[in-house]
GROMACS .gro file of C-alpha atoms in nm:
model
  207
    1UNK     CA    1   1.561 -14.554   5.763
    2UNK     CA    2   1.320 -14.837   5.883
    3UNK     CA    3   1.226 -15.197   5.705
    4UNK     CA    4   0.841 -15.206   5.576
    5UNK     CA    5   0.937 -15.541   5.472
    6UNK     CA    6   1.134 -15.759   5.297
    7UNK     CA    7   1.224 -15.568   4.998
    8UNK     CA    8   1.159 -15.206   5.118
    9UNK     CA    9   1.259 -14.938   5.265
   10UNK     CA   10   1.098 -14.609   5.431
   11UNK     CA   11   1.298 -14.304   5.541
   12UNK     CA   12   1.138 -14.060   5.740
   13UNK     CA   13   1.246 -13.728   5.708
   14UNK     CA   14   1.214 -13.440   5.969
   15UNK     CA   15   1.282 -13.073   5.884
   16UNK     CA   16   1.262 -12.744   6.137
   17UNK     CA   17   1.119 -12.520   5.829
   18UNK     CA   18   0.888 -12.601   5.502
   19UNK     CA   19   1.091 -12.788   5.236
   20UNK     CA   20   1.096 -13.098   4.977
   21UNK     CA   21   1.354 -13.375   5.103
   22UNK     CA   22   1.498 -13.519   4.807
   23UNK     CA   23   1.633 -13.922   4.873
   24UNK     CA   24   1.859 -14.182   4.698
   25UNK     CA   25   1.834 -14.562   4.799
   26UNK     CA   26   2.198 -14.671   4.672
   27UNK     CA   27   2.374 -14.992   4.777
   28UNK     CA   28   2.559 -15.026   5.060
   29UNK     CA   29   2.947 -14.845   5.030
   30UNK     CA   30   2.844 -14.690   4.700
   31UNK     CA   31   3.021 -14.347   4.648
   32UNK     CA   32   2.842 -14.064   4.781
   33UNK     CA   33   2.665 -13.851   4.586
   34UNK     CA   34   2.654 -13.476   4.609
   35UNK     CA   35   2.345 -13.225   4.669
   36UNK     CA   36   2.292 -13.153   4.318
   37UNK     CA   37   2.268 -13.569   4.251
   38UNK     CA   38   2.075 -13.650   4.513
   39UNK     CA   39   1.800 -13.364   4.442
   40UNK     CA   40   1.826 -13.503   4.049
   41UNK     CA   41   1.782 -13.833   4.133
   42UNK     CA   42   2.108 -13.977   4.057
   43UNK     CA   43   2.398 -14.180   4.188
   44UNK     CA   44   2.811 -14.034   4.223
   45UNK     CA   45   2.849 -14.111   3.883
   46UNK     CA   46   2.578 -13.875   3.766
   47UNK     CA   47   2.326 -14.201   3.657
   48UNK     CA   48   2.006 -14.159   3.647
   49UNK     CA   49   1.857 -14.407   3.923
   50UNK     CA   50   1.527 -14.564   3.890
   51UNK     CA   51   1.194 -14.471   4.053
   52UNK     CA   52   1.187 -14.717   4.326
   53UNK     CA   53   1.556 -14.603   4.434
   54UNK     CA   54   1.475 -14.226   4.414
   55UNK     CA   55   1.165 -14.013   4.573
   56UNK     CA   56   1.049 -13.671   4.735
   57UNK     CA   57   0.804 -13.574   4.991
   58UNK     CA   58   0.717 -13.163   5.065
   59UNK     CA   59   0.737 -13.149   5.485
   60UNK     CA   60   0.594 -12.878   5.694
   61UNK     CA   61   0.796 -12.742   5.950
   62UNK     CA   62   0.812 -12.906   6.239
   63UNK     CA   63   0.730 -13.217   6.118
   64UNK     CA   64   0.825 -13.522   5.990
   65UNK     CA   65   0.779 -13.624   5.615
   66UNK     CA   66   0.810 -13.985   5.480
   67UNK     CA   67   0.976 -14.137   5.144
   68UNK     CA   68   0.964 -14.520   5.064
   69UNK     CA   69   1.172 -14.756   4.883
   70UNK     CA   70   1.061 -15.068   4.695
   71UNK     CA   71   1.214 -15.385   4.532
   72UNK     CA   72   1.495 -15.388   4.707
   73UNK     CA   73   1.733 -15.689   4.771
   74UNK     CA   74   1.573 -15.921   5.076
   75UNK     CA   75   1.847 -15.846   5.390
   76UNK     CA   76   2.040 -15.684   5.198
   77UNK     CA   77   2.229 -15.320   5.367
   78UNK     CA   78   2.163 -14.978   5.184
   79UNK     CA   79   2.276 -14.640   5.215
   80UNK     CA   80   2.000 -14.384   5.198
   81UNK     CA   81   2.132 -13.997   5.091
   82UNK     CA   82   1.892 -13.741   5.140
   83UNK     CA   83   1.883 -13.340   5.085
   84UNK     CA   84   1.630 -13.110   5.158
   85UNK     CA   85   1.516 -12.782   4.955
   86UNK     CA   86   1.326 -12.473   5.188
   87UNK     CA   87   1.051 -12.284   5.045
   88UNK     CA   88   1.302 -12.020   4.938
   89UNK     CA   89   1.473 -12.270   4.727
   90UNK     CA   90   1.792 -12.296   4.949
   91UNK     CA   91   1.933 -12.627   5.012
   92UNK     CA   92   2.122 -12.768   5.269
   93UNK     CA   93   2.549 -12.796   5.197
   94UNK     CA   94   2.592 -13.159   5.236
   95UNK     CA   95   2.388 -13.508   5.176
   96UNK     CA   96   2.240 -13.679   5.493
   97UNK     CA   97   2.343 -14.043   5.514
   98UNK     CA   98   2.160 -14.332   5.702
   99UNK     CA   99   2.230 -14.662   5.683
  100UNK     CA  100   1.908 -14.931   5.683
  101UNK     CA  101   1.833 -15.287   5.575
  102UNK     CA  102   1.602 -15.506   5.463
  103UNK     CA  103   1.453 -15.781   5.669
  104UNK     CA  104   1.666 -16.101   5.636
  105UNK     CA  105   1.404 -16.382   5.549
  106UNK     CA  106   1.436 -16.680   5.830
  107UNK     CA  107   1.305 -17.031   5.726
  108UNK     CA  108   1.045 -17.185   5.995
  109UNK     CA  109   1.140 -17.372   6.313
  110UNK     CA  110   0.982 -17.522   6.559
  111UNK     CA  111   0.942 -17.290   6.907
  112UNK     CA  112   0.717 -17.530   7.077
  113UNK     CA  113   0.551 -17.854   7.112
  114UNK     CA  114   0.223 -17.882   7.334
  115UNK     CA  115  -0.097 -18.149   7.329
  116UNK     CA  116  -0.483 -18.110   7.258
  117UNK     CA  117  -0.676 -18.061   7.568
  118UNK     CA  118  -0.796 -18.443   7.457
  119UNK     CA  119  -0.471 -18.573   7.400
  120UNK     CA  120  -0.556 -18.656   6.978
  121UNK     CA  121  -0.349 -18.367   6.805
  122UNK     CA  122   0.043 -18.242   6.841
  123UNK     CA  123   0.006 -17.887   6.848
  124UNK     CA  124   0.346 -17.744   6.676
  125UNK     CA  125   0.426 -17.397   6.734
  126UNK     CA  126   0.634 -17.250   6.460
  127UNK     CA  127   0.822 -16.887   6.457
  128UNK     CA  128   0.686 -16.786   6.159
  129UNK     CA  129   0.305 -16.827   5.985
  130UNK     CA  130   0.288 -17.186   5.755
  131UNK     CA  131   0.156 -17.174   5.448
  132UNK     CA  132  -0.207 -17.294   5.440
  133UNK     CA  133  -0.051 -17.544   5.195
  134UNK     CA  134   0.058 -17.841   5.386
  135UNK     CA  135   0.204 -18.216   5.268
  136UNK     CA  136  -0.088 -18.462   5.317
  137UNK     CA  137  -0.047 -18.663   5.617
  138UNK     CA  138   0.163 -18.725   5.785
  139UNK     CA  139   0.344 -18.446   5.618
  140UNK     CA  140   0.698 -18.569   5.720
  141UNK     CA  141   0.594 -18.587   6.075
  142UNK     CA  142   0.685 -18.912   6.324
  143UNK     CA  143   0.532 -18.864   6.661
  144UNK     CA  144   0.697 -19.098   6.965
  145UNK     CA  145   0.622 -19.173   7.317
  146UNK     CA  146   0.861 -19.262   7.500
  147UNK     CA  147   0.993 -19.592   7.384
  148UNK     CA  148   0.617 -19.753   7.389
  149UNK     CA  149   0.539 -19.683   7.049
  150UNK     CA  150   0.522 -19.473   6.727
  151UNK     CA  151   0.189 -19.314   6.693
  152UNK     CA  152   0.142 -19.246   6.360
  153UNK     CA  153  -0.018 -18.899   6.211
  154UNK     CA  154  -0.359 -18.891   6.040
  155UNK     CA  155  -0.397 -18.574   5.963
  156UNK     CA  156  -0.196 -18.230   5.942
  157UNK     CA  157  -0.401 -17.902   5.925
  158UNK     CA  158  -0.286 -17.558   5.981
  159UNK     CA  159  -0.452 -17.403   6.336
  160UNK     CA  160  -0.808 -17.214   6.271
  161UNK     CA  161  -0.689 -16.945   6.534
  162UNK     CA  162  -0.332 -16.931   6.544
  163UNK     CA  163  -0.149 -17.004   6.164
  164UNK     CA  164   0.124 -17.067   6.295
  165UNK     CA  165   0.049 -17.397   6.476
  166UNK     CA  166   0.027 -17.672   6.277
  167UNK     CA  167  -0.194 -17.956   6.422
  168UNK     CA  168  -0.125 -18.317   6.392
  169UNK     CA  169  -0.367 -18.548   6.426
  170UNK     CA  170  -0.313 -18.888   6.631
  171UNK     CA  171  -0.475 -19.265   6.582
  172UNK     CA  172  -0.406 -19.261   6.964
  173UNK     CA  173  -0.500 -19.071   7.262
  174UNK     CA  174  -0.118 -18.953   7.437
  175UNK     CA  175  -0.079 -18.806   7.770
  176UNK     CA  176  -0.150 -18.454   7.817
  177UNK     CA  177   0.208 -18.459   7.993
  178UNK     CA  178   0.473 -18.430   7.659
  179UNK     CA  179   0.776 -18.487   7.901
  180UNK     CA  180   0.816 -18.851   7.692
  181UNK     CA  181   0.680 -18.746   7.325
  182UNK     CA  182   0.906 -18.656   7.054
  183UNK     CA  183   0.833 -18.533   6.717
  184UNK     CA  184   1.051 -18.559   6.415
  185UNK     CA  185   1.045 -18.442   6.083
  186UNK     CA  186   1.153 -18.544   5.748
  187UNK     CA  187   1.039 -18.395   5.424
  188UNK     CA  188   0.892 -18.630   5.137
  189UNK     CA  189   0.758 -18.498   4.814
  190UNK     CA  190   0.649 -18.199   4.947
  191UNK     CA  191   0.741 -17.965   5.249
  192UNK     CA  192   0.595 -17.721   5.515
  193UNK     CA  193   0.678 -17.380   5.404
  194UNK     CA  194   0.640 -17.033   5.599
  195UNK     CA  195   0.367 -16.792   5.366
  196UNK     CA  196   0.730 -16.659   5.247
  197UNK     CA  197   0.840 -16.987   5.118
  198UNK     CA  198   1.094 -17.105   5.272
  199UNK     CA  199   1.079 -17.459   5.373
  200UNK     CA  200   1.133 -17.637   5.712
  201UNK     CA  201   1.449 -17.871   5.747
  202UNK     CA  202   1.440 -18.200   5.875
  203UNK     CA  203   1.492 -18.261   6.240
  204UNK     CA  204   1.562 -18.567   6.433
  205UNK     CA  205   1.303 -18.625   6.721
  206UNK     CA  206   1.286 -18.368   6.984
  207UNK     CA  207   1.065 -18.328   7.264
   0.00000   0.00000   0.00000
């Protein structure tokens, strides 16, 4: 089983001769089910489970069949039973179990910090992509050199190339050497958020 995203799940299914694979998304630990449940669609204690925690998917032999899983819990660990059916209508003696998850959401930070080729803009690299919703300027941000002065920021626009640079714009042209600038952040009455959300937390001024 293999993360599509946040909430979902797909589990691929391989078979050496023609059947349907039957699958049940069930939390992590749950009891297991048997054969019979799994091919009905239901949990250990013979519930019915609902669509997005239950499919099928006919496989040729040979190959490799897929069934996905949707509206799950974000990071979250599941156990995936599965069963398959041949064309003759035998099926095999015991449940398959694989374990997957979900992909943990992570709240932006900073990876890097880098200058315009002219020396007006902070370009801030983030690890995930920013909203295209950013705080007016200076949007939290306090740019230093050295212990000369604080520059202040003008302007804060996402990247048009890369989104997840945010560039912030400068009343003053800085070195194109960042050895001696330091950014910090602090969030006022609104924050820079990934396109998941999550919001950046404040950081004292590093280079």
């Amino acid at each position: 089983g293999q993360p599509t995203g946040y909430t979902s799940l797909r589990l691929s299914a391989s078979v050496d001769k023609k059947s349907i694979v039957y699958a049940v998304c069930l939390s992590s630990n749950a009891p297991e089910p048997t054969v019979a449940q799994v091919i009905a669609g239901k949990n250990a204690s013979d519930v019915e489970l609902a669509s997005n925690f239950k499919g099928t998917v006919e496989v040729a032999a040979n190959t490799t069949g897929y069934i996905n899983f949707a509206n799950l819990g974000v990071g979250t660990p599941y156990d995936i039973y599965s069963a398959a059916v041949n064309e003759y209508g035998v099926a095999q003696t015991a449940v398959t179990k694989t374990r997957a998850y979900t992909i943990a959401l992570v709240p932006p930070s900073v990876s890097s910090v880098e200058t315009s080729a002219d020396g007006t803009k902070i370009l801030v690299k983030f690890n995930k992509t920013i909203s295209s919703t950013l705080p007016a300027a200076p949007g939290g941000f306090t740019v230093t050199l050295g212990s000369s002065y604080n520059d202040a920021v003008t302007g804060v626009a996402l990247n048009a190339d890369d989104k997840s640079i945010v560039e912030l714009t400068l009343t003053k042209t800085i070195y194109s050497d960042i050895s001696s600038i330091k950014i910090a952040y602090t969030r006022g009455d609104s924050g820079v958020r990934c396109v998941e959300g999550l919001e950046l937390s404040n950081f004292s001024a590093r280079a």
